[in-house]
Short mmCIF file of C-alpha atoms in Angstrom, two decimals:
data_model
loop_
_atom_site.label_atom_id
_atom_site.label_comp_id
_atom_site.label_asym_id
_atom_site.label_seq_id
_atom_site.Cartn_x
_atom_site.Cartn_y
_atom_site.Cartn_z
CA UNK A 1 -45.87 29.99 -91.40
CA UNK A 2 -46.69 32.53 -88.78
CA UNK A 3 -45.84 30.16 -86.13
CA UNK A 4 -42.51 29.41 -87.51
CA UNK A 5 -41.83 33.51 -87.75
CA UNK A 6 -42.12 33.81 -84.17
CA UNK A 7 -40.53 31.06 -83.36
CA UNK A 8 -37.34 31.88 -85.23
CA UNK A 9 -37.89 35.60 -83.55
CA UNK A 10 -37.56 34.04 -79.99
CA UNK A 11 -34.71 31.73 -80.88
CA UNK A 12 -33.06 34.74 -82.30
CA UNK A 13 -33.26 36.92 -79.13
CA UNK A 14 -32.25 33.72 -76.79
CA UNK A 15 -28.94 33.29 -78.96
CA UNK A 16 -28.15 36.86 -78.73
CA UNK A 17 -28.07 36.54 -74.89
CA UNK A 18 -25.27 36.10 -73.04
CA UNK A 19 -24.98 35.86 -69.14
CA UNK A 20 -26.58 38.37 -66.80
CA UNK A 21 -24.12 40.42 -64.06
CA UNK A 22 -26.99 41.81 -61.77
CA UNK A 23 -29.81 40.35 -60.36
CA UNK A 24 -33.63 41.67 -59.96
CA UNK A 25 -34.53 42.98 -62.83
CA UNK A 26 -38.22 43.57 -62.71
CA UNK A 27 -39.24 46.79 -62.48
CA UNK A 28 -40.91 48.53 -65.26
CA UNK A 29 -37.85 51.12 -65.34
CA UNK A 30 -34.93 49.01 -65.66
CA UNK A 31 -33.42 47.74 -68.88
CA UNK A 32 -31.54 44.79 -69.37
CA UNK A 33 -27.49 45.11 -69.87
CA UNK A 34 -26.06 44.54 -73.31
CA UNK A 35 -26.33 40.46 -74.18
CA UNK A 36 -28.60 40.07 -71.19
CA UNK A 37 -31.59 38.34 -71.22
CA UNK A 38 -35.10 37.69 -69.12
CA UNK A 39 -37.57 35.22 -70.02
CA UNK A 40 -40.93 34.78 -67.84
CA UNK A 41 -43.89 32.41 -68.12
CA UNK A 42 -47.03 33.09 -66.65
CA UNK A 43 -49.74 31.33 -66.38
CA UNK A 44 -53.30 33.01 -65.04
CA UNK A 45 -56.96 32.53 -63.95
CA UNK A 46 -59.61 35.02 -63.98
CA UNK A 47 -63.41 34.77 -63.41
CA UNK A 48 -65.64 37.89 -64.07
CA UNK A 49 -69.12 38.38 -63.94
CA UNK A 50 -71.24 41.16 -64.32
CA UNK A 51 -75.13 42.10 -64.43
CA UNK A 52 -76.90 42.72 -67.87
CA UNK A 53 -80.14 45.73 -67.38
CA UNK A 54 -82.54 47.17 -69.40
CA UNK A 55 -84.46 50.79 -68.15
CA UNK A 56 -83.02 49.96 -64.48
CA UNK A 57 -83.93 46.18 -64.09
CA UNK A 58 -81.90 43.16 -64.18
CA UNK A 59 -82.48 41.44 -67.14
CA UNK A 60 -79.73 38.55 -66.98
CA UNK A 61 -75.74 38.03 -66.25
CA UNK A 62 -72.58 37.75 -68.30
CA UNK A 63 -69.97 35.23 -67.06
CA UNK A 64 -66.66 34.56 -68.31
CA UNK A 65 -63.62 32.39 -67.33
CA UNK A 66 -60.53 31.46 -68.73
CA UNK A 67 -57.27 29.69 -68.33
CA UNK A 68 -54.18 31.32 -69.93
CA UNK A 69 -50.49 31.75 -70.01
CA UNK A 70 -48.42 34.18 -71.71
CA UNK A 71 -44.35 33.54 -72.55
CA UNK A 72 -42.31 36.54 -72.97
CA UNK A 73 -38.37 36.77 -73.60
CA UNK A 74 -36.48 40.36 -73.29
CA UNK A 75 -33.02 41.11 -74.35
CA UNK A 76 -30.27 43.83 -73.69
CA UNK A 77 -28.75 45.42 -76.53
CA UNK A 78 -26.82 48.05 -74.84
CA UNK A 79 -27.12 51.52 -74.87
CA UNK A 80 -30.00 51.57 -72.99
CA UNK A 81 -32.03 49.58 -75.34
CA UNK A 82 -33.92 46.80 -75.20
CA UNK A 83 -35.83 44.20 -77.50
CA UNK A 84 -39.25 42.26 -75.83
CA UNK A 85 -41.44 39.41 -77.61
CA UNK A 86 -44.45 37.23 -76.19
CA UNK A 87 -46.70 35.16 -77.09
CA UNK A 88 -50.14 34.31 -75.02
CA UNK A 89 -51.81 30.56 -75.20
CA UNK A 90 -55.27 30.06 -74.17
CA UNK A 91 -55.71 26.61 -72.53
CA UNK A 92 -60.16 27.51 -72.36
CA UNK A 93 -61.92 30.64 -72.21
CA UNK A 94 -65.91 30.41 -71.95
CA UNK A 95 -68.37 33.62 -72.30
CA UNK A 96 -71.88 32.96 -71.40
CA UNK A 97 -74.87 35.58 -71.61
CA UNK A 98 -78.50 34.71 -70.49
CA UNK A 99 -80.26 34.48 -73.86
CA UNK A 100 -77.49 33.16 -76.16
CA UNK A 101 -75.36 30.42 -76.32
CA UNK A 102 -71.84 30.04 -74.47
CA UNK A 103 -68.91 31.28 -76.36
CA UNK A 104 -65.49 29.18 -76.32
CA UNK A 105 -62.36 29.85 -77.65
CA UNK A 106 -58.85 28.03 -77.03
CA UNK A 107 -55.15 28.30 -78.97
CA UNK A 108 -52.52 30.42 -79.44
CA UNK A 109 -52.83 34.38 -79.44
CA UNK A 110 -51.54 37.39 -81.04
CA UNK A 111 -47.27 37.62 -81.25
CA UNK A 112 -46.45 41.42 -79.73
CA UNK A 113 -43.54 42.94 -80.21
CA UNK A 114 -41.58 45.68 -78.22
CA UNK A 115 -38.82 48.18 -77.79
CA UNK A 116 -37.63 50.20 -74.43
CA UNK A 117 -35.48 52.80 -73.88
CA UNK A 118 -34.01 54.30 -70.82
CA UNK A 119 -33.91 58.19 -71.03
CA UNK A 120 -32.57 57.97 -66.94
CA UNK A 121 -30.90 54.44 -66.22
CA UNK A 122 -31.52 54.20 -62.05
CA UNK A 123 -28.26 53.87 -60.39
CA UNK A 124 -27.07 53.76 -56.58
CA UNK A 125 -25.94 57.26 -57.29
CA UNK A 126 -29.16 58.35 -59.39
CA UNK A 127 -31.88 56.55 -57.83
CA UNK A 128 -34.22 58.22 -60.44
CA UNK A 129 -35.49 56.20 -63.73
CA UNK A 130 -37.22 57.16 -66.82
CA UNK A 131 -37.80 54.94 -70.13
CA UNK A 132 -40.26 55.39 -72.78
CA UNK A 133 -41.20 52.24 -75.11
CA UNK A 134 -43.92 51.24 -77.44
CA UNK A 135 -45.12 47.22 -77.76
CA UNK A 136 -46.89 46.07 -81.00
CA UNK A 137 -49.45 43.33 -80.88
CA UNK A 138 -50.02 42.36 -84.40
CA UNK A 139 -52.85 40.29 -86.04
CA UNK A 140 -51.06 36.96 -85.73
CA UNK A 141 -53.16 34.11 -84.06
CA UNK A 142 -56.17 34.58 -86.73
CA UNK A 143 -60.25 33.48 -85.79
CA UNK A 144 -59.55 30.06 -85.50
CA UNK A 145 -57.75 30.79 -82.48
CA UNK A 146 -57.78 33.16 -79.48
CA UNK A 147 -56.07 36.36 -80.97
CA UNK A 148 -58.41 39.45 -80.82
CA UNK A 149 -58.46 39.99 -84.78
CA UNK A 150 -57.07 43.72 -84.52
CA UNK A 151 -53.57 44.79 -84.45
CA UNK A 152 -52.70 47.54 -81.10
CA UNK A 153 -49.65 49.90 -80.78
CA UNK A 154 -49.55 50.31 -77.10
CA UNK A 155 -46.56 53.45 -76.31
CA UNK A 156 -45.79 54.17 -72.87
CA UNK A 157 -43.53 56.26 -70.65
CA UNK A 158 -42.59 55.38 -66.75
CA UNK A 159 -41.01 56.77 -64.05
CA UNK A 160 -39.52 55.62 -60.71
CA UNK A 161 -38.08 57.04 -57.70
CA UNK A 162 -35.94 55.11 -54.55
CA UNK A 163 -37.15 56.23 -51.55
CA UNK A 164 -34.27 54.03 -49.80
CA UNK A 165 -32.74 50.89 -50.22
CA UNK A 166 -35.74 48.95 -49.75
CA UNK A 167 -39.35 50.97 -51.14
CA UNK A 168 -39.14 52.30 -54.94
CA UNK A 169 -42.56 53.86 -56.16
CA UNK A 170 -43.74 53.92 -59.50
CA UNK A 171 -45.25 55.30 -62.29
CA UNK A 172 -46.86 54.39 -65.78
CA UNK A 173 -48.80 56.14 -68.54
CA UNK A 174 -49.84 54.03 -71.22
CA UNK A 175 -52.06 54.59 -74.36
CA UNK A 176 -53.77 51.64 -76.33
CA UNK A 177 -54.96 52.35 -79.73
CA UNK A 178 -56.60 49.72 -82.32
CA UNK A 179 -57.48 49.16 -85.40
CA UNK A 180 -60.57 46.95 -86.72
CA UNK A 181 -63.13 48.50 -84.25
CA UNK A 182 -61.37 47.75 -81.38
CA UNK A 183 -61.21 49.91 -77.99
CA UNK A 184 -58.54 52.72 -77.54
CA UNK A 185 -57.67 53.27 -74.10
CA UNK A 186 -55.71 55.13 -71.73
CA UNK A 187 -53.85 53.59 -68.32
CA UNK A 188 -52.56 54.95 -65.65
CA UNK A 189 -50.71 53.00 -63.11
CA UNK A 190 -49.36 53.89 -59.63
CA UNK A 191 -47.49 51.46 -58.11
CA UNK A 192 -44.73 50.53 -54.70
CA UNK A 193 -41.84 47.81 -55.32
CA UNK A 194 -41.11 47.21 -50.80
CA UNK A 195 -37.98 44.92 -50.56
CA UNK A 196 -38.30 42.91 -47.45
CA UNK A 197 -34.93 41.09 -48.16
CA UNK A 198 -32.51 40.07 -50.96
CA UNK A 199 -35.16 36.86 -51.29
CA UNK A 200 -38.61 38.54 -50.67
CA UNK A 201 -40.39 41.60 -52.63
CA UNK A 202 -43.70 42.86 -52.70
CA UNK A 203 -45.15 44.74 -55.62
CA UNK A 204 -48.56 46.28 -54.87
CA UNK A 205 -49.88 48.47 -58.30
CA UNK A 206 -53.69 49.92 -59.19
CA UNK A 207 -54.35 51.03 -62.55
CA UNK A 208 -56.77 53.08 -63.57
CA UNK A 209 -57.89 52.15 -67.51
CA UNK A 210 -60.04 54.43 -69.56
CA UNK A 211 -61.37 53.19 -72.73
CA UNK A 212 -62.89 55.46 -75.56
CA UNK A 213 -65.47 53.06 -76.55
CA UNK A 214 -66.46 51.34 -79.68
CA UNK A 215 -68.97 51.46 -82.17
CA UNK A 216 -70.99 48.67 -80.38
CA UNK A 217 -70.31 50.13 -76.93
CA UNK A 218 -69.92 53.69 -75.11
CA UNK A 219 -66.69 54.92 -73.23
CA UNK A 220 -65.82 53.47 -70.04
CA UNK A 221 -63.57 53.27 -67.04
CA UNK A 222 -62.22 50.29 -65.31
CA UNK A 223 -60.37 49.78 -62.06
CA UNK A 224 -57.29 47.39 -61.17
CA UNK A 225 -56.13 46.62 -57.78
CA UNK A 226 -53.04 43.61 -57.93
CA UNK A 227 -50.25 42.39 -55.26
CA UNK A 228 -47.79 40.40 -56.21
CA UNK A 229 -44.38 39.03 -54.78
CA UNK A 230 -41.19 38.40 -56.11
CA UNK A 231 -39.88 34.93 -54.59
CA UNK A 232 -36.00 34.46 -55.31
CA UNK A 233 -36.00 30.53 -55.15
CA UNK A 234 -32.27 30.45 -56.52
CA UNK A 235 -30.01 32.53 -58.33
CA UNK A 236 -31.56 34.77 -60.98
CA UNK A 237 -34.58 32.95 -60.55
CA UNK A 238 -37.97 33.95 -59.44
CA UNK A 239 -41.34 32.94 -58.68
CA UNK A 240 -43.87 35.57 -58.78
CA UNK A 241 -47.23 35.05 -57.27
CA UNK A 242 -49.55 37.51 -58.11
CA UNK A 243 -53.59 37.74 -57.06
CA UNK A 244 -55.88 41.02 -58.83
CA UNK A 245 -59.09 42.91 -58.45
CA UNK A 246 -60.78 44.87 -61.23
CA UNK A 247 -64.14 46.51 -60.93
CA UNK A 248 -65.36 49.91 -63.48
CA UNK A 249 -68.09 51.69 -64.35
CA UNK A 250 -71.22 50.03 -66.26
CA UNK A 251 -70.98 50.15 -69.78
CA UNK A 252 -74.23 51.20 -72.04
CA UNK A 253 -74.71 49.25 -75.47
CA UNK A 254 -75.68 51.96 -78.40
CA UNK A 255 -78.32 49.93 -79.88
CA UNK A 256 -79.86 48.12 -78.22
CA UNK A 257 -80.14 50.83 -74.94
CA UNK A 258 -78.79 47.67 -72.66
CA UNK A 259 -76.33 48.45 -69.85
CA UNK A 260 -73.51 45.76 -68.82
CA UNK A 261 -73.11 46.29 -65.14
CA UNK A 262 -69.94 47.27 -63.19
CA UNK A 263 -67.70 44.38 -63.68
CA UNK A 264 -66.25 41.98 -61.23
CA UNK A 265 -63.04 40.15 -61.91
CA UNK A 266 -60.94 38.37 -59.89
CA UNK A 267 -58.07 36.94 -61.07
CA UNK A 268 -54.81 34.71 -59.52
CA UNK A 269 -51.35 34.19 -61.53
CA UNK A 270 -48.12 32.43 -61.19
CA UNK A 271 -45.01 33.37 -63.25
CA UNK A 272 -41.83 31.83 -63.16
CA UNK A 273 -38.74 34.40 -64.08
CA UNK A 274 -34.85 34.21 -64.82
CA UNK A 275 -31.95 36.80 -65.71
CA UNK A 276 -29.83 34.91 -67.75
#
């Protein structure tokens, strides 16, 4: 049943598209046109690992990998407002820690839900932009598969300025908060969108993520370093290549006075984008 909801929901924002007038519509500060529509698949690798101590000394590692894609569709409803749904799939995810037995997990994840509006729509002759939004990830994909069993409103205002025709910096503030034990946080992203030519554009972004903590866990901070490139192949249509760092602060575990280390991610994607 919840499978066929957001189904329907997706089908319902593709029919209410109509054909896009502009092209390049990927920064965080632009909203899609009335009837437009964007729809993205992206599919992702990461690999972290990180050291596991007690009283100063290495006691064992934590490993995880997975495999994942996430499908998102946007649409214009004019006005400045604008509608997003996606849904992540897990193809494998594996989390191993010495002393206990690997963890696995595969299927379909939680259905979010968002809304964006543009307080200061950039134009040639404003090159200023300012939205505000809030996305909903709701409780969807249940244990069985790989949703995170909590529901998160995630609101978020950003900001971006055109140097010139070809470098636009950026800015985002974004604030996670949970329900069912899991982590609030707080991000802050700084990021450059450098336009080498109407085919080529380079996106370079570090976030900076801090998270309250939970009851199992204290508060934290972690670190995000990601390129990425926006490929026009044809018309409207994009491939986006995009390679990221993370790396934080250890974390220390309440009861049982174990730290995590400072994690070490690295992670590769591949999306493939169109403006209808």
């Amino acid at each position: 049943m919840k499978k066929s909801a957001i189904l329907a929901m997706l089908v319902s924002l593709f029919m209410a598209a109509g054909t896009a007038h502009a092209e390049h519509k990927l920064l965080v500060t632009d909203v899609l046109d009335a009837k437009e529509l964007e729809g993205q698949a992206t599919f992702e690798y990461a690999h972290s690992t990180r050291k596991i101590k007690e009283a100063g000394e290495t006691i064992g590692k934590e490993r995880a990998t997975e495999w994942a894609s996430t499908y998102s569709l946007n649409v214009g409803l004019g006005h400045g407002l604008e509608l997003d749904a996606s849904i992540p799939y897990v193809f494998s995810e594996r989390e191993s820690k010495t002393g206990f037995e690997p963890e696995k997990r595969d299927g379909v994840g939680d259905f979010s839900f968002g809304a964006k509006y543009a307080l200061v729509k950039p134009e040639k002759e404003q090159p200023f932009g300012l939205v505000i939004g809030t996305d909903v990830k709701f409780d969807t994909a249940g244990p069985n598969n790989a949703g995170t069993q909590t529901t998160a409103v995630s609101p978020y205002i950003a900001g971006s300025q055109k140097v010139n025709e070809h470098l636009t910096p950026y800015a985002i503030y974004r604030a996670t908060l949970q329900n069912n034990g899991g982590e609030d946080s707080h991000d802050l992203a700084l990021g450059v969108e450098a336009e080498v030519n109407h085919n080529l554009t380079f996106d370079a972004r570090f976030d900076a993520i801090f998270g309250t903590g939970t009851v199992e866990e204290k508060a934290s901070e972690r670190y995000r370093l990601e390129l990425a490139s926006y490929i026009q192949l044809f018309h409207n249509f994009y491939l986006i290549p995009a390679v990221s760092v993370v790396t934080g602060s250890p974390v220390d575990i309440r009861e049982t006075k174990e730290q995590l280390g400072s994690p070490k991610t690295i992670a590769g994607a591949v999306s493939l984008y169109y403006l209808f």
